[in-house]
CSV table of C-alpha atoms in Angstrom, one decimal:
chain,number,residue,atom,x,y,z
V,15,UNK,CA,-80.1,-57.1,58.7
V,16,UNK,CA,-78.3,-61.0,59.4
V,17,UNK,CA,-74.5,-60.4,61.3
V,18,UNK,CA,-72.1,-62.4,59.1
V,19,UNK,CA,-69.7,-62.4,62.6
V,20,UNK,CA,-70.5,-65.5,64.5
V,21,UNK,CA,-68.4,-65.6,67.3
V,22,UNK,CA,-67.1,-62.2,68.8
V,23,UNK,CA,-64.1,-60.7,66.5
V,24,UNK,CA,-64.3,-64.5,64.3
V,25,UNK,CA,-65.0,-63.1,60.7
V,26,UNK,CA,-66.3,-65.0,58.0
V,27,UNK,CA,-63.7,-65.9,55.1
V,28,UNK,CA,-63.9,-63.5,52.2
V,29,UNK,CA,-64.9,-66.5,49.9
V,30,UNK,CA,-67.7,-68.1,52.1
V,31,UNK,CA,-69.1,-64.6,52.7
V,32,UNK,CA,-69.4,-63.9,48.8
V,33,UNK,CA,-70.8,-67.6,48.5
V,34,UNK,CA,-73.4,-66.7,51.0
V,35,UNK,CA,-74.3,-63.2,48.7
V,36,UNK,CA,-74.3,-65.4,45.6
V,37,UNK,CA,-76.9,-67.9,47.0
V,38,UNK,CA,-79.0,-65.4,48.1
V,39,UNK,CA,-78.8,-63.5,45.0
V,40,UNK,CA,-79.6,-66.5,43.1
V,41,UNK,CA,-82.9,-67.1,45.7
V,42,UNK,CA,-84.0,-63.8,44.1
V,43,UNK,CA,-83.1,-61.9,47.7
V,44,UNK,CA,-83.6,-58.6,46.3
V,45,UNK,CA,-87.6,-58.0,46.8
V,46,UNK,CA,-88.1,-57.9,42.8
V,47,UNK,CA,-86.8,-54.1,42.8
V,48,UNK,CA,-83.0,-55.2,42.6
V,49,UNK,CA,-80.7,-58.1,41.8
V,50,UNK,CA,-77.4,-59.5,41.6
V,51,UNK,CA,-75.4,-62.2,40.7
V,52,UNK,CA,-71.7,-63.6,39.4
V,53,UNK,CA,-70.8,-62.2,35.7
V,54,UNK,CA,-68.8,-65.2,35.1
V,55,UNK,CA,-69.9,-68.4,36.9
V,56,UNK,CA,-66.3,-70.0,36.3
V,57,UNK,CA,-64.8,-66.8,38.2
V,58,UNK,CA,-63.3,-68.7,41.2
V,59,UNK,CA,-61.9,-65.6,43.0
V,60,UNK,CA,-65.5,-64.3,43.0
V,61,UNK,CA,-64.6,-60.5,42.0
V,62,UNK,CA,-67.0,-59.6,39.0
V,63,UNK,CA,-70.6,-59.1,39.9
V,64,UNK,CA,-73.5,-57.8,37.9
V,65,UNK,CA,-76.6,-55.7,39.8
V,66,UNK,CA,-79.7,-54.7,38.3
V,67,UNK,CA,-81.8,-52.2,39.6
V,68,UNK,CA,-85.4,-51.3,38.6
V,69,UNK,CA,-86.3,-47.5,39.0
V,70,UNK,CA,-88.2,-46.6,41.7
V,71,UNK,CA,-91.8,-45.2,41.0
V,72,UNK,CA,-92.6,-41.2,41.1
V,73,UNK,CA,-89.0,-40.7,40.0
V,74,UNK,CA,-87.4,-39.7,37.0
V,75,UNK,CA,-85.6,-43.8,36.6
V,76,UNK,CA,-89.3,-45.2,37.3
V,77,UNK,CA,-90.1,-48.4,35.3
V,78,UNK,CA,-86.2,-48.2,33.8
V,79,UNK,CA,-83.9,-51.5,34.3
V,80,UNK,CA,-80.4,-50.1,35.4
V,81,UNK,CA,-77.4,-52.7,35.2
V,82,UNK,CA,-74.5,-52.5,37.1
V,83,UNK,CA,-70.8,-53.8,37.3
V,84,UNK,CA,-69.5,-54.8,41.1
V,85,UNK,CA,-66.0,-55.6,42.0
V,86,UNK,CA,-65.2,-57.0,45.3
V,87,UNK,CA,-61.8,-57.1,45.5
V,88,UNK,CA,-59.2,-58.9,47.9
V,89,UNK,CA,-60.3,-56.9,50.9
V,90,UNK,CA,-64.0,-57.6,50.4
V,91,UNK,CA,-65.7,-57.3,52.8
V,92,UNK,CA,-63.2,-55.7,55.3
V,93,UNK,CA,-63.6,-52.7,52.0
V,94,UNK,CA,-66.4,-51.8,50.1
V,95,UNK,CA,-67.0,-53.0,46.2
V,96,UNK,CA,-66.4,-50.7,43.5
V,97,UNK,CA,-69.7,-50.1,41.5
V,98,UNK,CA,-70.2,-48.7,38.3
V,99,UNK,CA,-73.3,-48.2,36.1
V,100,UNK,CA,-73.5,-49.8,32.7
V,101,UNK,CA,-77.0,-48.1,31.7
V,102,UNK,CA,-76.5,-44.5,31.5
V,103,UNK,CA,-78.3,-42.2,33.9
V,104,UNK,CA,-77.9,-38.9,35.7
V,105,UNK,CA,-77.5,-38.9,39.2
V,106,UNK,CA,-75.9,-37.7,42.2
V,107,UNK,CA,-72.7,-39.1,43.4
V,108,UNK,CA,-72.3,-40.9,39.8
V,109,UNK,CA,-69.6,-40.0,37.9
V,110,UNK,CA,-71.3,-38.3,34.6
V,111,UNK,CA,-68.8,-39.5,31.8
V,112,UNK,CA,-68.2,-43.0,33.2
V,113,UNK,CA,-70.4,-44.3,35.5
V,114,UNK,CA,-68.8,-45.0,38.3
V,115,UNK,CA,-70.3,-44.7,42.0
V,116,UNK,CA,-68.3,-42.1,43.7
V,117,UNK,CA,-67.8,-43.5,47.5
V,118,UNK,CA,-67.6,-40.5,48.8
V,119,UNK,CA,-70.9,-39.3,47.5
V,120,UNK,CA,-72.5,-42.3,49.0
V,121,UNK,CA,-73.1,-42.5,52.7
V,122,UNK,CA,-73.0,-46.3,52.9
V,123,UNK,CA,-69.8,-46.8,50.8
V,124,UNK,CA,-68.0,-44.1,52.4
V,125,UNK,CA,-68.9,-45.0,55.7
V,126,UNK,CA,-68.1,-48.9,55.1
V,127,UNK,CA,-69.3,-51.6,57.6
V,128,UNK,CA,-68.2,-55.2,56.9
V,129,UNK,CA,-72.0,-55.9,57.7
V,130,UNK,CA,-72.9,-54.4,54.3
V,131,UNK,CA,-73.7,-56.4,51.4
V,132,UNK,CA,-74.2,-56.0,47.8
V,133,UNK,CA,-77.8,-56.0,48.7
V,134,UNK,CA,-77.1,-53.1,50.8
V,135,UNK,CA,-75.3,-51.2,48.3
V,136,UNK,CA,-78.2,-51.6,45.5
V,137,UNK,CA,-80.8,-50.8,48.0
V,138,UNK,CA,-79.0,-47.8,48.8
V,139,UNK,CA,-78.2,-46.8,45.3
V,140,UNK,CA,-82.2,-47.5,44.8
V,141,UNK,CA,-83.1,-45.6,47.7
V,142,UNK,CA,-81.2,-42.2,46.4
V,143,UNK,CA,-82.8,-42.3,43.1
V,144,UNK,CA,-86.0,-41.0,44.8
V,145,UNK,CA,-84.2,-38.1,46.6
V,146,UNK,CA,-85.3,-35.0,45.8
V,147,UNK,CA,-81.9,-33.5,44.6
V,148,UNK,CA,-82.2,-36.4,41.6
V,149,UNK,CA,-85.7,-35.4,40.4
V,150,UNK,CA,-84.7,-31.9,38.7
V,151,UNK,CA,-82.0,-34.0,36.4
V,152,UNK,CA,-82.8,-34.4,32.8
V,153,UNK,CA,-82.4,-38.5,32.2
V,154,UNK,CA,-80.6,-39.9,28.7
V,155,UNK,CA,-82.6,-41.5,26.4
V,156,UNK,CA,-83.8,-45.4,27.6
V,157,UNK,CA,-81.5,-48.3,26.8
V,158,UNK,CA,-78.6,-46.0,26.6
V,159,UNK,CA,-74.7,-47.1,28.2
V,160,UNK,CA,-71.8,-45.7,29.6
V,161,UNK,CA,-68.5,-46.5,27.6
V,162,UNK,CA,-67.0,-49.5,28.5
V,163,UNK,CA,-64.1,-49.1,30.8
């Protein structure tokens, strides 16, 4: 994973960092299984993002597309983004009423590092979909959504 710190202790400003992430998302940097981009192209603060995960094979999420909302607050990347599934699913670490990803339950958010990116979060969520604990969970009908918050 590329480091976003150029010289020792010199941090890339938030907007430059997010513009790099936007460019990677626009170029399809998610290997076909994940994608991300700005929710509104006019969002000059680069706060509201959308994400998409295609459920991994041999999991209860297989062949389903999951939409997410990602918010990169003013303290990002020093602090993790807030992440919420829009598409309804049953998964450990996801609030069953709201779809909010519970940071304490997701290692990459709980032990956030400045070098992590939106791609890191989406990749980790997709990996967690394959964990045994999620195999026994009944999934809601395809295409259902959590209530808007």
